[in-house]
mmCIF file of C-alpha atoms and ligand atoms in Angstrom:
data_model
loop_
_atom_site.group_PDB
_atom_site.id
_atom_site.type_symbol
_atom_site.label_atom_id
_atom_site.label_comp_id
_atom_site.label_asym_id
_atom_site.label_seq_id
_atom_site.Cartn_x
_atom_site.Cartn_y
_atom_site.Cartn_z
ATOM 1 C CA MET A 1 141.875 154.086 137.959
ATOM 2 C CA TRP A 2 142.860 153.193 141.460
ATOM 3 C CA ILE A 3 141.636 149.550 142.013
ATOM 4 C CA LYS A 4 144.437 147.021 141.780
ATOM 5 C CA SER A 5 144.460 142.926 141.697
ATOM 6 C CA ASN A 6 143.857 141.545 145.050
ATOM 7 C CA ASP A 7 141.739 144.351 146.294
ATOM 8 C CA THR A 8 138.439 143.646 147.831
ATOM 9 C CA VAL A 9 135.549 145.352 146.187
ATOM 10 C CA LYS A 10 132.034 145.895 146.656
ATOM 11 C CA VAL A 11 129.594 145.888 143.458
ATOM 12 C CA ILE A 12 127.325 148.894 143.402
ATOM 13 C CA THR A 13 125.097 148.421 140.635
ATOM 14 C CA GLY A 14 123.438 145.510 138.559
ATOM 15 C CA GLU A 15 122.591 142.125 138.998
ATOM 16 C CA ASP A 16 125.143 141.609 141.462
ATOM 17 C CA ARG A 17 124.743 144.687 143.699
ATOM 18 C CA GLY A 18 125.669 144.233 147.231
ATOM 19 C CA THR A 19 128.193 141.629 146.789
ATOM 20 C CA SER A 20 131.924 141.891 147.208
ATOM 21 C CA GLY A 21 134.537 139.844 146.280
ATOM 22 C CA ARG A 22 138.385 140.081 145.503
ATOM 23 C CA VAL A 23 139.736 141.625 142.248
ATOM 24 C CA LEU A 24 141.429 138.692 140.218
ATOM 25 C CA ARG A 25 142.440 140.880 137.020
ATOM 26 C CA VAL A 26 142.278 144.536 136.027
ATOM 27 C CA ASP A 27 142.259 145.906 132.263
ATOM 28 C CA PRO A 28 143.379 149.654 132.911
ATOM 29 C CA THR A 29 142.813 150.459 129.274
ATOM 30 C CA ALA A 30 139.169 149.296 128.820
ATOM 31 C CA GLY A 31 138.491 150.254 132.613
ATOM 32 C CA LYS A 32 137.432 146.902 133.354
ATOM 33 C CA LEU A 33 138.165 144.407 135.998
ATOM 34 C CA VAL A 34 137.073 140.612 136.874
ATOM 35 C CA VAL A 35 135.875 140.421 140.402
ATOM 36 C CA GLU A 36 135.757 136.743 142.080
ATOM 37 C CA GLY A 37 132.136 135.555 142.061
ATOM 38 C CA VAL A 38 130.780 138.408 140.033
ATOM 39 C CA ASN A 39 128.902 138.851 136.518
ATOM 40 C CA ARG A 40 129.220 134.844 136.510
ATOM 41 C CA VAL A 41 128.232 133.726 133.053
ATOM 42 C CA TYR A 42 127.858 130.027 131.609
ATOM 43 C CA LYS A 43 129.903 129.618 128.606
ATOM 44 C CA HIS A 44 129.193 126.672 126.334
ATOM 45 C CA VAL A 45 132.067 124.800 125.414
ATOM 46 C CA LYS A 46 132.459 122.488 122.402
ATOM 47 C CA ARG A 47 134.293 119.292 122.995
ATOM 48 C CA SER A 48 138.007 119.784 122.448
ATOM 49 C CA GLN A 49 141.361 118.278 123.097
ATOM 50 C CA LYS A 50 141.893 120.669 126.218
ATOM 51 C CA ASN A 51 138.297 120.010 127.460
ATOM 52 C CA PRO A 52 137.077 116.496 125.827
ATOM 53 C CA GLN A 53 134.075 116.389 128.050
ATOM 54 C CA GLY A 54 132.684 119.937 126.614
ATOM 55 C CA GLY A 55 129.606 121.310 128.396
ATOM 56 C CA ARG A 56 128.725 124.448 130.357
ATOM 57 C CA LEU A 57 131.648 126.502 132.062
ATOM 58 C CA SER A 58 130.873 128.996 134.970
ATOM 59 C CA LYS A 59 133.306 131.821 134.741
ATOM 60 C CA GLU A 60 133.398 135.549 135.875
ATOM 61 C CA MET A 61 133.297 137.989 133.325
ATOM 62 C CA PRO A 62 134.778 141.809 133.299
ATOM 63 C CA VAL A 63 132.833 144.679 135.063
ATOM 64 C CA GLN A 64 133.163 148.426 134.341
ATOM 65 C CA VAL A 65 135.407 149.788 137.326
ATOM 66 C CA SER A 66 132.657 152.525 138.126
ATOM 67 C CA ASN A 67 130.257 149.739 139.063
ATOM 68 C CA VAL A 68 132.644 148.779 141.848
ATOM 69 C CA LEU A 69 133.672 150.720 145.297
ATOM 70 C CA LEU A 70 136.904 149.606 147.086
ATOM 71 C CA VAL A 71 136.187 148.286 150.716
ATOM 72 C CA CYS A 72 138.536 150.130 152.852
ATOM 73 C CA GLU A 73 141.061 148.395 154.837
ATOM 74 C CA GLY A 74 140.723 151.048 157.601
ATOM 75 C CA CYS A 75 136.931 151.323 158.312
ATOM 76 C CA GLY A 76 135.736 148.393 156.157
ATOM 77 C CA ALA A 77 133.063 150.516 154.426
ATOM 78 C CA ALA A 78 132.836 150.413 150.693
ATOM 79 C CA THR A 79 134.273 153.883 149.570
ATOM 80 C CA ARG A 80 135.569 156.147 146.987
ATOM 81 C CA LEU A 81 139.171 156.860 146.612
ATOM 82 C CA GLY A 82 141.114 160.121 146.962
ATOM 83 C CA VAL A 83 144.943 160.070 145.838
ATOM 84 C CA ARG A 84 147.503 162.198 147.933
ATOM 85 C CA TYR A 85 151.126 162.738 148.125
ATOM 86 C CA LEU A 86 153.022 161.636 151.344
ATOM 87 C CA ASP A 87 155.529 163.342 153.017
ATOM 88 C CA ASP A 88 158.491 161.202 151.518
ATOM 89 C CA GLY A 89 157.000 161.603 147.889
ATOM 90 C CA ALA A 90 155.103 158.516 147.618
ATOM 91 C CA LYS A 91 151.803 158.661 146.021
ATOM 92 C CA GLU A 92 149.144 157.348 148.169
ATOM 93 C CA ARG A 93 145.250 156.256 147.765
ATOM 94 C CA TYR A 94 143.024 157.023 150.705
ATOM 95 C CA CYS A 95 139.701 156.596 151.981
ATOM 96 C CA LYS A 96 137.172 159.309 151.421
ATOM 97 C CA LYS A 97 135.174 158.111 154.470
ATOM 98 C CA CYS A 98 137.755 157.706 157.171
ATOM 99 C CA GLY A 99 140.886 159.209 155.657
ATOM 100 C CA ALA A 100 142.943 155.965 156.115
ATOM 101 C CA GLY A 101 145.869 155.110 153.473
ATOM 102 C CA ASN A 102 145.074 152.137 151.344
ATOM 103 C CA GLY A 103 148.297 151.472 149.976
ATOM 104 C CA HIS A 104 150.525 153.183 147.540
ATOM 105 C CA VAL A 105 149.880 153.921 143.853
ATOM 106 C CA ALA A 106 152.916 154.917 142.762
ATOM 107 C CA PRO A 107 156.975 154.843 143.318
ATOM 108 C CA LEU A 108 158.631 157.310 145.652
ATOM 109 C CA LYS A 109 159.674 160.363 144.239
ATOM 110 C CA ALA A 110 161.428 162.948 146.045
ATOM 111 C CA ARG A 111 160.249 165.917 143.908
ATOM 112 C CA TYR A 112 156.713 165.361 145.004
ATOM 113 C CA ALA A 113 157.612 165.535 148.549
ATOM 114 C CA LYS A 114 157.075 169.278 149.257
ATOM 115 C CA LYS A 115 153.219 168.768 147.557
ATOM 116 C CA ALA A 116 152.380 166.486 150.666
ATOM 117 C CA VAL A 117 149.393 168.133 152.617
ATOM 118 C CA LYS A 118 150.133 168.994 156.171
ATOM 119 C CA LYS A 119 147.658 167.155 158.482
HETATM 120 ZN ZN1 ZN B 1 138.051 153.903 155.333
#
């Protein structure tokens, strides 16, 4: 999955469809992420040392990565991502709509330089 922490994503399905927010945490093995303000639930907390008051705690729960789209830094649209190699061998994700790069996803590897697509 190509979504990282601190990305801005838009929810495309479910109860929170249409809301966008910042990614707080990602869990690549489960394919899930926690987005600020999305999938909020009330967790009922019993009185404890840490939380002597108890009560209802509102917190975000993870959502499936397939239910969100990245908001492109270039065109501002919610978009699917492609991945390509750059001339210097770095791997970059890009916006499928406008083609703008949206950050590197892998460290620079010189042997991949030749795979870069010429534009
Ligand atoms: Zn774009």
